[in-house]
Amino acid sequence: MAMNKIRGAFTVPRKGETFELRAGLVSQYAYERKESIQKTIMAMTLGKDVSALFPDVLKNIATADLEQKKLVYLYLMNYAKSHPDLCILAVNTFVQDSEDPNPLIRALAIRTMGCIRVDKMVDYMEEPLRKTLRDESPYVRKTAAICVAKLFDLNPAMALENGFLEMLQEMIGDPNPMVVANSVTALQEIQHTAPETQALQINSNTLRKMLMALNECTEWGRVTILTTLAEYKTSDVKESEHICERVAPQFQHVNSGVVLAAVKAVFLHMKNVNPELAKTYLKKMAPPLVTLVSSAPEVQYVALRNIDLLLQKQPDILNKELRVFFCKYNDPQYVKFQKLEIMVRIANDRNVDQLLAELKEYALEVDMDFVRRAVKAIGQVAIKIESASERCVNTLLDLINTKVNYVVQEAIVVIKDIFRKYPGYEGIIPTLCQCIDELDEPNARAALIWIVGEYAEKISNAGDILGGFVDGFNEEFSSTQLQILTAVVKLFLKRPEKAQGLVQRVLQAATAENDNPDVRDRAYIYWRLLSNTSDSNATKNIPPEQFVGHGRFGADAVMRAAIEEQIQNARENPLAAAAAAAAGGAPPSGQPQSNVENLLDIDFDGGAPASAQTEPSGGMSGLEGLAGTPMRVASPAAGAPPQASNNLDDLLGVFGDSGAAQPSSGSGSADLMNGFSGLDLSGNAGSSQNNQSKKSNDDIMSLF
Amino acid sequence: MLSGILIFNQKGENLIFRAFRSDCRPRLADIFRIQVISNPHVRSPILTLGSTTFSHVKHENIYLVAVTKSNANAALVFEFLYRLIMLGKSYFGKLDEEAVKNNFVLIYELLDEILDFGYPQNTETDTLKMYITTEGVKSAIANNPTDSSKITQQATGALSWRRSDVKYRKNEAFVDVIEDVNLLMSATGNILRADVNGQIVMRAYLSGTPECKFGLNDRLLLDPAQASDTTPGRATNNNAGGKSKARRAAAGSVTLEDCQFHQCVKLGRFDTDRIISFVPPDGEFELMRYRATENVNLPFKVRPIVREIGTTKVEYSVAIRANYDSKLFATNVVLRIPTPLNTAKMTERTSQGRAKYEPEQNNIVWKIARFSGQSEYVLNAEAILTTMTHQKAWSRPPLSLSFSLLMFTSSGLLVRYLKVFEKSNYSSVKWVRYMTRAGSYEIRF
């Protein structure tokens, strides 16, 4: 019956409910009062404001019934803030309770006092707290220890003045392990909020006491102590060894919180002990970590995240345990994703076959996100383990043959990345080109276009393929558009006779009909570069070593030199420098006049020197990966050699010149194509250059 | 540490809101409801928004949420939530919306006791039950100062899990060794993964404060020479190690990959000399968990042959064979065989047990109530498929098997002894029982 009444309170409040409650609270019958308190608490939980009942609830505080007392205290904790003045009425009861013969009541009083966050209450806390900290019952002491942390949170000055911190520090030596744990907890909390108090200073004495308590206190207390130990900076190797030795048995605890805290402590102190011993501990921590992977999903997730971190520091602690991380069919998605990441991390020459078979299995499942991640993982494995790249590519080809749309798309994106690192797999290009019609995602399309452009000289119908994309140029996403543009230009450079018309069309489409600034800018720069070099043989003799991102002097060096020169110039003759900068940006004679007004030129005139002086790093970082930024790199360089401004026919010349300004300039001959792809390389980290491929491999790796 | 504990029902109504710190504002309940309960794309049990982290566990039809504002130990947070569920179960039978609504006062009382300022305190069920009681039982003991000082002694003592005044006329201890065997077999019949998760559950009805010693046929204990396993220098002769491993398996010892023990086990002693020694709690508890990966005996071998004939028919022929001794028998053997999503009609024949097609699960469920050792049964089935407008490959989820098998351990683990030492030196009776169950027993095809 009482149940029903309680449950009734969860329904919509009736009119005058507060009134009824109040009537109950002042009833002459004890059971009615208690029931009303319960209802009040219920209403409070539901978010109703029952603070108006404060005085009436408070009347019930003096009771022998422990349960009722707890309820009133709960109410007090919630609403003390709204009636700070009335709280004073409760103080007396609290102080009395803190001297009650029953330790449960003493503890309850001191616990609740700390939770009533009202200044008046704090003023009266000092005496009871001091008494309870020295209570004979460990239960009261451990509660009082936490209460010091509460007090410090409310009024740090008072906690310090009354020497509560010192009392806590003494309590680390308490005979009861739980009191020790709670004292450490409280001190740790104070130390974190106010490091200047130096609340938790560990010396060999306290260390010994904590290690003693570690084996006896509750699991939660162990976590606290282990965390403290992990943060402690040991003074010598002996101490570190001692800590590791005492903490390692905790790996066997059933509570995963304890296990992870112990792993953390040992892991941090391990680096001080001798390597042989450290290896032993690494071996010891592997099995418990693996065990965590078969626990409940939430803990599994936490464990996996931690394992991921540990592997970054110690990549080989789990390399024999690959199978443990195989996904179960009904694992939650978040666990599966994390397992995939870890599997890639522990992949090596020996287990790669097994891993690939497993990843292939995942790629055939139905969960689309998971499948994508699995396919991506295959690519990551290929890039991580060179010897396995061929097997990875074969696996990906198998997946492409399944013709499942999203698998194919993801596989193509991944293959592109593999091509960037290992250029030698042209053989599979025909297979890739067959699925051209199935690709509908921009990045998959872009990936395929990149492949076609990169290997244009080896694909006989590259022109037709790209032609198809150019026809629908304006319907594509801008990321795909950028790729089309670059690919067509690459094709043109490799086979000028075939792609003349195509390149015209795509440049036209990208500049005249497109309103995306990135696409337009890139189209303009290509147009400019092409229109000035296609009819002049002058630049054909520039050796490839002089181009940006090529040879001994990378783009960074070139740009730095250019900036320096610019600054130097500006210092010597500001006017001339400005003029030169303007002249450097002026269109060459061959360029159509209409281009003078376009965006590109504006950029060249004003923006370039400014950006060169203030923010050179912007341009440099752009070099590393973004295909859209070669222009930015070009801008500062354009204004760089002012003395040559009038001699400059074209931008390529600029690069050549600034390159030549460096002490070394190898002379030799290479055709324009080589030179151009040298420039292109700075954007795409392309792999057509042999001597460059090593470096760009690293780039790709870092991208991952 | 924990700033608050919240409990929601499935609709997102806040059933319990207990703030332990001033930074846990009531508004956080709304944030959780919007961000997690009404958001279908929740990716992880942990959600961090700004400085607030919500860690949640779903149990029955409620969400249990822990709010933290600091960089707390995430594993501890979840362990605590699990413990809360366990406590709820032992207090109310089960912890669901109904139980929470009916016992909210008790839940507040419990939370108040097991968390102080957001730090978990004593969470031992037995101890808590002494002074936090369900309605009806008057908390008379707790109101009596002398008794309650005893309670507090226990709540904080080194033996917080055991009362000192336990008395039984007949001293008995039951040990159950329960193993979950996990298998993942590839379509080609290779074993990708086979391991055993075991637990040893003990029911101790022993008087006084007995000290127990427990022995298994653990390899490291039986063969002390191999105890150097954990010390460096072993990696030098891997080959020799492999050989001696096989020999030892024949000799009847088991390699435990990892063990985890109940709070009561003295971990230090186990670490130094592999002796499991403890003072047991009264009644039932999980003494240890272990994991074994070597020489796993698989009780069942399943050989599925599944042929897709054209796009309209799938033929199944699944054979299952019991590998254990013919004197033993497994019960409740259930094999779930996935069928394509567009199955229209199913015919199945079995040599033993009963098979039924369950369209809602896309499974054929083959049940064999009693499966004697060394026997083999076959199921033949045929699925007729409807044609679909767009042809999508069937993803072929794995077959899964469940069973329970008494007096058999997959790892080969045996209890060698259980010794009880007590001051009064009474004699005690011990019982041991073994059982193997299927954990995740999956066979791909």
PDB file of C-alpha atoms in Angstrom, chain A residues 266-485:
ATOM      1  CA  VAL A 266      54.179   0.071 -12.934  1.00  0.00           C
ATOM      2  CA  PHE A 267      54.414   1.464 -16.437  1.00  0.00           C
ATOM      3  CA  LEU A 268      55.509   4.851 -15.180  1.00  0.00           C
ATOM      4  CA  HIS A 269      57.999   3.582 -12.631  1.00  0.00           C
ATOM      5  CA  MET A 270      59.305   0.899 -14.919  1.00  0.00           C
ATOM      6  CA  LYS A 271      61.368   3.317 -16.913  1.00  0.00           C
ATOM      7  CA  ASN A 272      63.615   3.914 -13.917  1.00  0.00           C
ATOM      8  CA  VAL A 273      64.455   0.292 -13.232  1.00  0.00           C
ATOM      9  CA  ASN A 274      66.965  -1.695 -15.225  1.00  0.00           C
ATOM     10  CA  PRO A 275      65.789  -2.788 -18.678  1.00  0.00           C
ATOM     11  CA  GLU A 276      65.868  -6.508 -17.903  1.00  0.00           C
ATOM     12  CA  LEU A 277      63.540  -6.095 -14.984  1.00  0.00           C
ATOM     13  CA  ALA A 278      61.347  -3.719 -16.954  1.00  0.00           C
ATOM     14  CA  LYS A 279      60.959  -6.399 -19.594  1.00  0.00           C
ATOM     15  CA  THR A 280      59.745  -8.829 -16.961  1.00  0.00           C
ATOM     16  CA  TYR A 281      57.081  -6.388 -15.894  1.00  0.00           C
ATOM     17  CA  LEU A 282      56.012  -5.797 -19.461  1.00  0.00           C
ATOM     18  CA  LYS A 283      55.558  -9.535 -19.808  1.00  0.00           C
ATOM     19  CA  LYS A 284      53.601  -9.654 -16.607  1.00  0.00           C
ATOM     20  CA  MET A 285      51.193  -6.923 -17.597  1.00  0.00           C
ATOM     21  CA  ALA A 286      50.291  -8.394 -20.972  1.00  0.00           C
ATOM     22  CA  PRO A 287      48.042 -11.256 -19.746  1.00  0.00           C
ATOM     23  CA  PRO A 288      45.902  -9.072 -17.455  1.00  0.00           C
ATOM     24  CA  LEU A 289      45.414  -6.565 -20.253  1.00  0.00           C
ATOM     25  CA  VAL A 290      44.304  -9.353 -22.546  1.00  0.00           C
ATOM     26  CA  THR A 291      41.919 -10.593 -19.895  1.00  0.00           C
ATOM     27  CA  LEU A 292      40.288  -7.182 -19.737  1.00  0.00           C
ATOM     28  CA  VAL A 293      39.450  -7.519 -23.414  1.00  0.00           C
ATOM     29  CA  SER A 294      37.004 -10.293 -22.578  1.00  0.00           C
ATOM     30  CA  SER A 295      35.156  -8.349 -19.891  1.00  0.00           C
ATOM     31  CA  ALA A 296      31.900  -6.395 -20.161  1.00  0.00           C
ATOM     32  CA  PRO A 297      31.739  -4.134 -23.222  1.00  0.00           C
ATOM     33  CA  GLU A 298      32.131  -0.816 -21.411  1.00  0.00           C
ATOM     34  CA  VAL A 299      35.173  -1.911 -19.479  1.00  0.00           C
ATOM     35  CA  GLN A 300      36.451  -3.576 -22.612  1.00  0.00           C
ATOM     36  CA  TYR A 301      36.229  -0.240 -24.364  1.00  0.00           C
ATOM     37  CA  VAL A 302      38.148   1.510 -21.607  1.00  0.00           C
ATOM     38  CA  ALA A 303      40.748  -1.256 -21.640  1.00  0.00           C
ATOM     39  CA  LEU A 304      41.123  -1.075 -25.404  1.00  0.00           C
ATOM     40  CA  ARG A 305      41.610   2.650 -25.313  1.00  0.00           C
ATOM     41  CA  ASN A 306      44.288   2.218 -22.688  1.00  0.00           C
ATOM     42  CA  ILE A 307      45.948  -0.596 -24.583  1.00  0.00           C
ATOM     43  CA  ASP A 308      46.058   1.668 -27.595  1.00  0.00           C
ATOM     44  CA  LEU A 309      47.989   4.220 -25.575  1.00  0.00           C
ATOM     45  CA  LEU A 310      50.322   1.659 -24.057  1.00  0.00           C
ATOM     46  CA  LEU A 311      51.086   0.284 -27.496  1.00  0.00           C
ATOM     47  CA  GLN A 312      52.191   3.680 -28.671  1.00  0.00           C
ATOM     48  CA  LYS A 313      54.917   3.589 -26.076  1.00  0.00           C
ATOM     49  CA  GLN A 314      55.653  -0.127 -26.139  1.00  0.00           C
ATOM     50  CA  PRO A 315      54.549  -1.400 -29.540  1.00  0.00           C
ATOM     51  CA  ASP A 316      55.493  -5.010 -28.962  1.00  0.00           C
ATOM     52  CA  ILE A 317      53.965  -5.988 -25.634  1.00  0.00           C
ATOM     53  CA  LEU A 318      50.994  -7.679 -27.251  1.00  0.00           C
ATOM     54  CA  ASN A 319      52.317  -8.727 -30.612  1.00  0.00           C
ATOM     55  CA  LYS A 320      51.615 -12.383 -29.973  1.00  0.00           C
ATOM     56  CA  GLU A 321      48.036 -11.726 -28.958  1.00  0.00           C
ATOM     57  CA  LEU A 322      46.533 -10.634 -32.252  1.00  0.00           C
ATOM     58  CA  ARG A 323      43.749 -13.204 -32.110  1.00  0.00           C
ATOM     59  CA  VAL A 324      42.399 -11.794 -28.898  1.00  0.00           C
ATOM     60  CA  PHE A 325      41.454  -8.632 -30.730  1.00  0.00           C
ATOM     61  CA  PHE A 326      39.454 -10.358 -33.424  1.00  0.00           C
ATOM     62  CA  CYS A 327      35.992  -8.856 -33.432  1.00  0.00           C
ATOM     63  CA  LYS A 328      33.091 -10.969 -32.357  1.00  0.00           C
ATOM     64  CA  TYR A 329      30.018 -10.784 -34.505  1.00  0.00           C
ATOM     65  CA  ASN A 330      27.945  -9.143 -31.802  1.00  0.00           C
ATOM     66  CA  ASP A 331      30.520  -6.854 -30.232  1.00  0.00           C
ATOM     67  CA  PRO A 332      29.237  -3.287 -29.961  1.00  0.00           C
ATOM     68  CA  GLN A 333      30.422  -1.021 -32.721  1.00  0.00           C
ATOM     69  CA  TYR A 334      32.628   1.112 -30.500  1.00  0.00           C
ATOM     70  CA  VAL A 335      34.504  -1.967 -29.367  1.00  0.00           C
ATOM     71  CA  LYS A 336      34.947  -3.221 -32.913  1.00  0.00           C
ATOM     72  CA  PHE A 337      36.411   0.059 -34.124  1.00  0.00           C
ATOM     73  CA  GLN A 338      38.857   0.148 -31.297  1.00  0.00           C
ATOM     74  CA  LYS A 339      39.892  -3.439 -31.901  1.00  0.00           C
ATOM     75  CA  LEU A 340      40.576  -2.677 -35.555  1.00  0.00           C
ATOM     76  CA  GLU A 341      42.887   0.133 -34.588  1.00  0.00           C
ATOM     77  CA  ILE A 342      44.779  -2.049 -32.188  1.00  0.00           C
ATOM     78  CA  MET A 343      45.081  -4.856 -34.700  1.00  0.00           C
ATOM     79  CA  VAL A 344      46.739  -2.499 -37.154  1.00  0.00           C
ATOM     80  CA  ARG A 345      49.033  -1.336 -34.413  1.00  0.00           C
ATOM     81  CA  ILE A 346      50.260  -4.804 -33.545  1.00  0.00           C
ATOM     82  CA  ALA A 347      50.458  -6.052 -37.113  1.00  0.00           C
ATOM     83  CA  ASN A 348      53.878  -7.358 -38.108  1.00  0.00           C
ATOM     84  CA  ASP A 349      55.500  -9.623 -40.683  1.00  0.00           C
ATOM     85  CA  ARG A 350      54.516 -12.768 -38.904  1.00  0.00           C
ATOM     86  CA  ASN A 351      50.854 -12.198 -38.205  1.00  0.00           C
ATOM     87  CA  VAL A 352      49.953 -10.199 -41.270  1.00  0.00           C
ATOM     88  CA  ASP A 353      48.469 -13.114 -43.203  1.00  0.00           C
ATOM     89  CA  GLN A 354      46.149 -13.969 -40.402  1.00  0.00           C
ATOM     90  CA  LEU A 355      45.200 -10.348 -39.991  1.00  0.00           C
ATOM     91  CA  LEU A 356      44.438  -9.853 -43.657  1.00  0.00           C
ATOM     92  CA  ALA A 357      42.221 -12.925 -43.769  1.00  0.00           C
ATOM     93  CA  GLU A 358      40.339 -11.572 -40.790  1.00  0.00           C
ATOM     94  CA  LEU A 359      40.015  -8.053 -42.182  1.00  0.00           C
ATOM     95  CA  LYS A 360      38.714  -9.461 -45.424  1.00  0.00           C
ATOM     96  CA  GLU A 361      36.093 -11.326 -43.457  1.00  0.00           C
ATOM     97  CA  TYR A 362      35.006  -8.070 -41.802  1.00  0.00           C
ATOM     98  CA  ALA A 363      34.874  -6.297 -45.133  1.00  0.00           C
ATOM     99  CA  LEU A 364      32.142  -8.691 -46.178  1.00  0.00           C
ATOM    100  CA  GLU A 365      29.871  -7.922 -43.263  1.00  0.00           C
ATOM    101  CA  VAL A 366      26.817  -5.715 -43.496  1.00  0.00           C
ATOM    102  CA  ASP A 367      27.564  -2.867 -41.117  1.00  0.00           C
ATOM    103  CA  MET A 368      28.686  -0.195 -43.542  1.00  0.00           C
ATOM    104  CA  ASP A 369      30.843   1.857 -41.201  1.00  0.00           C
ATOM    105  CA  PHE A 370      32.609  -1.185 -39.884  1.00  0.00           C
ATOM    106  CA  VAL A 371      33.273  -2.459 -43.399  1.00  0.00           C
ATOM    107  CA  ARG A 372      34.804   0.855 -44.375  1.00  0.00           C
ATOM    108  CA  ARG A 373      37.072   0.845 -41.379  1.00  0.00           C
ATOM    109  CA  ALA A 374      38.116  -2.709 -42.124  1.00  0.00           C
ATOM    110  CA  VAL A 375      39.034  -1.804 -45.697  1.00  0.00           C
ATOM    111  CA  LYS A 376      40.914   1.220 -44.486  1.00  0.00           C
ATOM    112  CA  ALA A 377      42.779  -0.997 -42.026  1.00  0.00           C
ATOM    113  CA  ILE A 378      43.980  -3.151 -44.925  1.00  0.00           C
ATOM    114  CA  GLY A 379      45.503  -0.049 -46.485  1.00  0.00           C
ATOM    115  CA  GLN A 380      47.143   0.927 -43.231  1.00  0.00           C
ATOM    116  CA  VAL A 381      48.665  -2.511 -42.929  1.00  0.00           C
ATOM    117  CA  ALA A 382      50.023  -2.259 -46.481  1.00  0.00           C
ATOM    118  CA  ILE A 383      51.679   1.037 -45.734  1.00  0.00           C
ATOM    119  CA  LYS A 384      53.003  -0.139 -42.396  1.00  0.00           C
ATOM    120  CA  ILE A 385      54.489  -3.419 -43.615  1.00  0.00           C
ATOM    121  CA  GLU A 386      56.160  -3.133 -46.958  1.00  0.00           C
ATOM    122  CA  SER A 387      56.631  -6.852 -47.469  1.00  0.00           C
ATOM    123  CA  ALA A 388      52.900  -7.383 -47.109  1.00  0.00           C
ATOM    124  CA  SER A 389      51.840  -4.716 -49.552  1.00  0.00           C
ATOM    125  CA  GLU A 390      51.315  -7.123 -52.407  1.00  0.00           C
ATOM    126  CA  ARG A 391      49.083  -9.361 -50.331  1.00  0.00           C
ATOM    127  CA  CYS A 392      47.124  -6.330 -49.211  1.00  0.00           C
ATOM    128  CA  VAL A 393      46.635  -5.199 -52.774  1.00  0.00           C
ATOM    129  CA  ASN A 394      45.456  -8.656 -53.737  1.00  0.00           C
ATOM    130  CA  THR A 395      43.020  -8.677 -50.851  1.00  0.00           C
ATOM    131  CA  LEU A 396      41.696  -5.313 -51.944  1.00  0.00           C
ATOM    132  CA  LEU A 397      41.290  -6.578 -55.490  1.00  0.00           C
ATOM    133  CA  ASP A 398      39.295  -9.519 -54.180  1.00  0.00           C
ATOM    134  CA  LEU A 399      37.088  -7.057 -52.357  1.00  0.00           C
ATOM    135  CA  ILE A 400      36.630  -4.936 -55.468  1.00  0.00           C
ATOM    136  CA  ASN A 401      35.480  -8.047 -57.256  1.00  0.00           C
ATOM    137  CA  THR A 402      32.644  -8.469 -54.790  1.00  0.00           C
ATOM    138  CA  LYS A 403      31.067  -5.430 -56.485  1.00  0.00           C
ATOM    139  CA  VAL A 404      29.528  -4.260 -53.242  1.00  0.00           C
ATOM    140  CA  ASN A 405      29.300  -0.571 -53.853  1.00  0.00           C
ATOM    141  CA  TYR A 406      30.670   0.878 -50.618  1.00  0.00           C
ATOM    142  CA  VAL A 407      33.404  -1.724 -50.371  1.00  0.00           C
ATOM    143  CA  VAL A 408      34.619  -0.888 -53.869  1.00  0.00           C
ATOM    144  CA  GLN A 409      34.640   2.816 -53.165  1.00  0.00           C
ATOM    145  CA  GLU A 410      36.580   2.509 -49.953  1.00  0.00           C
ATOM    146  CA  ALA A 411      38.991   0.047 -51.557  1.00  0.00           C
ATOM    147  CA  ILE A 412      39.791   2.529 -54.321  1.00  0.00           C
ATOM    148  CA  VAL A 413      40.538   5.282 -51.844  1.00  0.00           C
ATOM    149  CA  VAL A 414      42.817   2.928 -49.977  1.00  0.00           C
ATOM    150  CA  ILE A 415      44.563   1.743 -53.144  1.00  0.00           C
ATOM    151  CA  LYS A 416      45.337   5.312 -54.032  1.00  0.00           C
ATOM    152  CA  ASP A 417      47.217   5.667 -50.778  1.00  0.00           C
ATOM    153  CA  ILE A 418      49.074   2.448 -51.447  1.00  0.00           C
ATOM    154  CA  PHE A 419      50.068   3.774 -54.869  1.00  0.00           C
ATOM    155  CA  ARG A 420      51.450   6.850 -53.269  1.00  0.00           C
ATOM    156  CA  LYS A 421      53.796   4.771 -51.217  1.00  0.00           C
ATOM    157  CA  TYR A 422      54.490   1.889 -53.583  1.00  0.00           C
ATOM    158  CA  PRO A 423      54.247   3.074 -57.179  1.00  0.00           C
ATOM    159  CA  GLY A 424      54.851  -0.360 -58.665  1.00  0.00           C
ATOM    160  CA  TYR A 425      51.333  -1.776 -58.878  1.00  0.00           C
ATOM    161  CA  GLU A 426      50.213  -0.318 -62.220  1.00  0.00           C
ATOM    162  CA  GLY A 427      49.097  -3.759 -63.266  1.00  0.00           C
ATOM    163  CA  ILE A 428      45.866  -3.469 -61.374  1.00  0.00           C
ATOM    164  CA  ILE A 429      44.778  -0.185 -62.909  1.00  0.00           C
ATOM    165  CA  PRO A 430      42.546  -1.762 -65.577  1.00  0.00           C
ATOM    166  CA  THR A 431      40.571  -3.530 -62.842  1.00  0.00           C
ATOM    167  CA  LEU A 432      40.114  -0.257 -61.019  1.00  0.00           C
ATOM    168  CA  CYS A 433      38.987   1.561 -64.132  1.00  0.00           C
ATOM    169  CA  GLN A 434      36.262  -0.983 -64.666  1.00  0.00           C
ATOM    170  CA  CYS A 435      34.376   0.182 -61.616  1.00  0.00           C
ATOM    171  CA  ILE A 436      34.419   3.791 -62.675  1.00  0.00           C
ATOM    172  CA  ASP A 437      30.660   3.919 -63.066  1.00  0.00           C
ATOM    173  CA  GLU A 438      29.959   2.617 -59.607  1.00  0.00           C
ATOM    174  CA  LEU A 439      31.747   5.376 -57.798  1.00  0.00           C
ATOM    175  CA  ASP A 440      29.458   8.032 -56.465  1.00  0.00           C
ATOM    176  CA  GLU A 441      31.336   9.402 -53.481  1.00  0.00           C
ATOM    177  CA  PRO A 442      33.577  12.386 -54.101  1.00  0.00           C
ATOM    178  CA  ASN A 443      36.645  10.994 -52.410  1.00  0.00           C
ATOM    179  CA  ALA A 444      36.411   7.664 -54.209  1.00  0.00           C
ATOM    180  CA  ARG A 445      36.056   9.469 -57.535  1.00  0.00           C
ATOM    181  CA  ALA A 446      38.907  11.780 -56.658  1.00  0.00           C
ATOM    182  CA  ALA A 447      41.080   8.812 -55.756  1.00  0.00           C
ATOM    183  CA  LEU A 448      40.469   7.090 -59.051  1.00  0.00           C
ATOM    184  CA  ILE A 449      41.084  10.287 -60.999  1.00  0.00           C
ATOM    185  CA  TRP A 450      44.315  10.781 -59.158  1.00  0.00           C
ATOM    186  CA  ILE A 451      45.420   7.301 -60.141  1.00  0.00           C
ATOM    187  CA  VAL A 452      44.502   7.910 -63.771  1.00  0.00           C
ATOM    188  CA  GLY A 453      46.393  11.194 -63.852  1.00  0.00           C
ATOM    189  CA  GLU A 454      49.404   9.772 -62.112  1.00  0.00           C
ATOM    190  CA  TYR A 455      49.726   6.868 -64.516  1.00  0.00           C
ATOM    191  CA  ALA A 456      48.397   8.687 -67.565  1.00  0.00           C
ATOM    192  CA  GLU A 457      51.264   7.564 -69.742  1.00  0.00           C
ATOM    193  CA  LYS A 458      50.487   3.921 -69.056  1.00  0.00           C
ATOM    194  CA  ILE A 459      46.751   4.047 -69.497  1.00  0.00           C
ATOM    195  CA  SER A 460      45.928   4.088 -73.148  1.00  0.00           C
ATOM    196  CA  ASN A 461      42.434   5.456 -72.742  1.00  0.00           C
ATOM    197  CA  ALA A 462      43.273   7.925 -69.981  1.00  0.00           C
ATOM    198  CA  GLY A 463      42.069  10.715 -72.204  1.00  0.00           C
ATOM    199  CA  ASP A 464      38.672   9.138 -72.626  1.00  0.00           C
ATOM    200  CA  ILE A 465      38.294   8.438 -68.951  1.00  0.00           C
ATOM    201  CA  LEU A 466      39.204  11.952 -67.938  1.00  0.00           C
ATOM    202  CA  GLY A 467      37.149  13.323 -70.811  1.00  0.00           C
ATOM    203  CA  GLY A 468      34.127  11.723 -69.243  1.00  0.00           C
ATOM    204  CA  PHE A 469      34.832  13.466 -65.976  1.00  0.00           C
ATOM    205  CA  VAL A 470      35.504  16.794 -67.658  1.00  0.00           C
ATOM    206  CA  ASP A 471      32.110  16.626 -69.346  1.00  0.00           C
ATOM    207  CA  GLY A 472      30.404  16.572 -66.002  1.00  0.00           C
ATOM    208  CA  PHE A 473      32.935  18.856 -64.375  1.00  0.00           C
ATOM    209  CA  ASN A 474      30.483  21.276 -62.868  1.00  0.00           C
ATOM    210  CA  GLU A 475      28.396  18.577 -61.253  1.00  0.00           C
ATOM    211  CA  GLU A 476      31.296  17.266 -59.214  1.00  0.00           C
ATOM    212  CA  PHE A 477      32.200  18.142 -55.639  1.00  0.00           C
ATOM    213  CA  SER A 478      35.031  20.613 -55.421  1.00  0.00           C
ATOM    214  CA  SER A 479      37.477  18.047 -54.053  1.00  0.00           C
ATOM    215  CA  THR A 480      36.865  15.934 -57.132  1.00  0.00           C
ATOM    216  CA  GLN A 481      37.097  18.982 -59.372  1.00  0.00           C
ATOM    217  CA  LEU A 482      40.535  19.755 -58.042  1.00  0.00           C
ATOM    218  CA  GLN A 483      41.643  16.235 -58.798  1.00  0.00           C
ATOM    219  CA  ILE A 484      40.210  16.343 -62.302  1.00  0.00           C
ATOM    220  CA  LEU A 485      42.053  19.548 -62.973  1.00  0.00           C
TER     221      LEU A 485
END
